[in-house]
């Protein structure tokens, strides 16, 4: 076997062990409502607490998970853990609206025929209200097989969960298909947000996307907000929800819980 093949095999084994040894962690990045200025949602982001190498980002290990067939079990672990955490926040905020919890769905997971069933099982096991769960699915995944995606998104919405089209603006969406997608939220990609303030053309593109989403009855979540100037532009353009380093980096569940308890106005 080549050195590269060995490395992959070893990483595959290490990932399998990581699942067994409970070394995966979910970090949470707050999403703020432009209207209330408070946290309304938390996106779960996967990390691996490696015993020797420390905290690893998904880009460093997820490609190997895909190769070794572990993407599916890891995906299910994420859904279950997100639902469990969401339920805890749901209970803690029984007097107020609990935050939505968001999980990212990989292409492999989205392609599974048991996707809807496993999500439904996790909701039932944990007692999380379906409306408090948001599933983030990349635009490029949905466009891969638009017809099949429309049916699948319909089944997810039937379940009562929220659907977010992630990384919007990075793939070539067919606008005629888009109107048949039933998402609740359109998530503007960081690559669009970063250009705000650079010139009228970039601003016009974001304005058009926000208007399109609103016309279709969806709300808009801008991701990757890093500056006050970007926030100002997004506010003026009518963006509904913002997320990014300007407010918070992804934080641990404990830190997220403390932030939610404080419930302060952040914008
Ligand atoms: O597309 P998705 O929402 O899944 O991307 C999440 C990734 O983006 C995470 O790895 C997270 O750490 C990163 N991220 C979140 N906010 C910001 C930001 O404001 N700037 C940059 N550069 N990256 C961010
Ligand atoms: Mn996402």
Tab-separated table of C-alpha atoms in Angstrom, residues 112-205:
chain	number	residue	atom	x	y	z
A	112	UNK	CA	-29.938	8.518	2.038
A	113	UNK	CA	-33.438	7.154	1.716
A	114	UNK	CA	-33.722	6.935	5.510
A	115	UNK	CA	-32.908	10.637	6.036
A	116	UNK	CA	-36.406	11.742	7.041
A	117	UNK	CA	-37.040	8.676	9.192
A	118	UNK	CA	-33.807	9.026	11.187
A	119	UNK	CA	-34.442	12.707	11.831
A	120	UNK	CA	-37.973	11.937	12.919
A	121	UNK	CA	-36.606	9.232	15.277
A	122	UNK	CA	-34.131	11.663	16.845
A	123	UNK	CA	-36.889	14.225	17.386
A	124	UNK	CA	-39.054	11.624	19.074
A	125	UNK	CA	-36.287	10.211	21.246
A	126	UNK	CA	-35.151	13.613	22.471
A	127	UNK	CA	-38.484	15.404	22.674
A	128	UNK	CA	-37.282	18.396	20.642
A	129	UNK	CA	-40.140	20.235	18.957
A	130	UNK	CA	-39.650	19.838	15.183
A	131	UNK	CA	-40.000	23.594	14.655
A	132	UNK	CA	-36.936	24.117	16.851
A	133	UNK	CA	-34.727	22.114	14.501
A	134	UNK	CA	-33.244	23.658	11.367
A	135	UNK	CA	-31.454	21.615	8.720
A	136	UNK	CA	-28.831	23.409	6.631
A	137	UNK	CA	-28.394	21.954	3.172
A	138	UNK	CA	-26.007	23.418	0.597
A	139	UNK	CA	-27.516	24.915	-2.528
A	140	UNK	CA	-25.138	22.792	-4.641
A	141	UNK	CA	-26.454	19.566	-3.031
A	142	UNK	CA	-30.046	20.530	-3.784
A	143	UNK	CA	-29.267	21.439	-7.368
A	144	UNK	CA	-27.490	18.128	-8.007
A	145	UNK	CA	-30.811	16.404	-8.569
A	146	UNK	CA	-33.381	19.150	-8.248
A	147	UNK	CA	-36.441	16.939	-8.817
A	148	UNK	CA	-35.458	14.496	-6.074
A	149	UNK	CA	-34.536	17.400	-3.787
A	150	UNK	CA	-37.948	19.008	-4.146
A	151	UNK	CA	-39.624	15.787	-2.952
A	152	UNK	CA	-37.199	15.350	-0.069
A	153	UNK	CA	-37.523	18.940	1.121
A	154	UNK	CA	-41.289	18.512	1.011
A	155	UNK	CA	-41.052	15.469	3.302
A	156	UNK	CA	-38.799	17.369	5.714
A	157	UNK	CA	-41.184	20.291	5.869
A	158	UNK	CA	-44.031	17.875	6.486
A	159	UNK	CA	-42.097	16.731	9.531
A	160	UNK	CA	-42.271	20.321	10.733
A	161	UNK	CA	-38.545	21.114	10.752
A	162	UNK	CA	-37.056	24.256	9.235
A	163	UNK	CA	-35.079	24.025	6.037
A	164	UNK	CA	-32.170	26.349	5.313
A	165	UNK	CA	-30.546	26.561	1.883
A	166	UNK	CA	-26.903	26.976	2.850
A	167	UNK	CA	-24.111	28.686	0.905
A	168	UNK	CA	-26.643	30.363	-1.315
A	169	UNK	CA	-25.103	32.212	-4.216
A	170	UNK	CA	-22.221	29.795	-4.778
A	171	UNK	CA	-23.865	27.271	-7.116
A	172	UNK	CA	-25.782	27.918	-10.268
A	173	UNK	CA	-29.312	27.798	-8.994
A	174	UNK	CA	-31.922	27.304	-11.581
A	175	UNK	CA	-34.400	29.984	-10.610
A	176	UNK	CA	-37.268	27.983	-12.069
A	177	UNK	CA	-36.435	25.124	-9.683
A	178	UNK	CA	-35.952	27.464	-6.776
A	179	UNK	CA	-39.609	28.375	-6.631
A	180	UNK	CA	-40.473	24.696	-6.104
A	181	UNK	CA	-38.033	24.346	-3.227
A	182	UNK	CA	-39.881	24.973	-0.032
A	183	UNK	CA	-37.166	26.273	2.329
A	184	UNK	CA	-37.846	28.606	5.220
A	185	UNK	CA	-34.505	30.343	5.141
A	186	UNK	CA	-32.046	31.306	2.479
A	187	UNK	CA	-28.509	31.585	3.809
A	188	UNK	CA	-26.324	34.057	1.952
A	189	UNK	CA	-22.807	32.788	1.559
A	190	UNK	CA	-19.841	34.514	3.172
A	191	UNK	CA	-18.338	35.176	-0.255
A	192	UNK	CA	-21.248	37.569	-0.988
A	193	UNK	CA	-21.205	39.212	2.439
A	194	UNK	CA	-17.474	39.914	2.296
A	195	UNK	CA	-17.950	42.031	-0.821
A	196	UNK	CA	-20.521	44.356	0.708
A	197	UNK	CA	-19.098	47.844	0.703
A	198	UNK	CA	-16.815	47.190	-2.265
A	199	UNK	CA	-19.151	48.689	-4.814
A	200	UNK	CA	-22.711	49.097	-6.065
A	201	UNK	CA	-22.713	45.918	-8.178
A	202	UNK	CA	-21.977	43.618	-5.229
A	203	UNK	CA	-24.611	45.369	-3.191
A	204	UNK	CA	-27.156	45.069	-6.014
A	205	UNK	CA	-26.629	41.284	-6.173
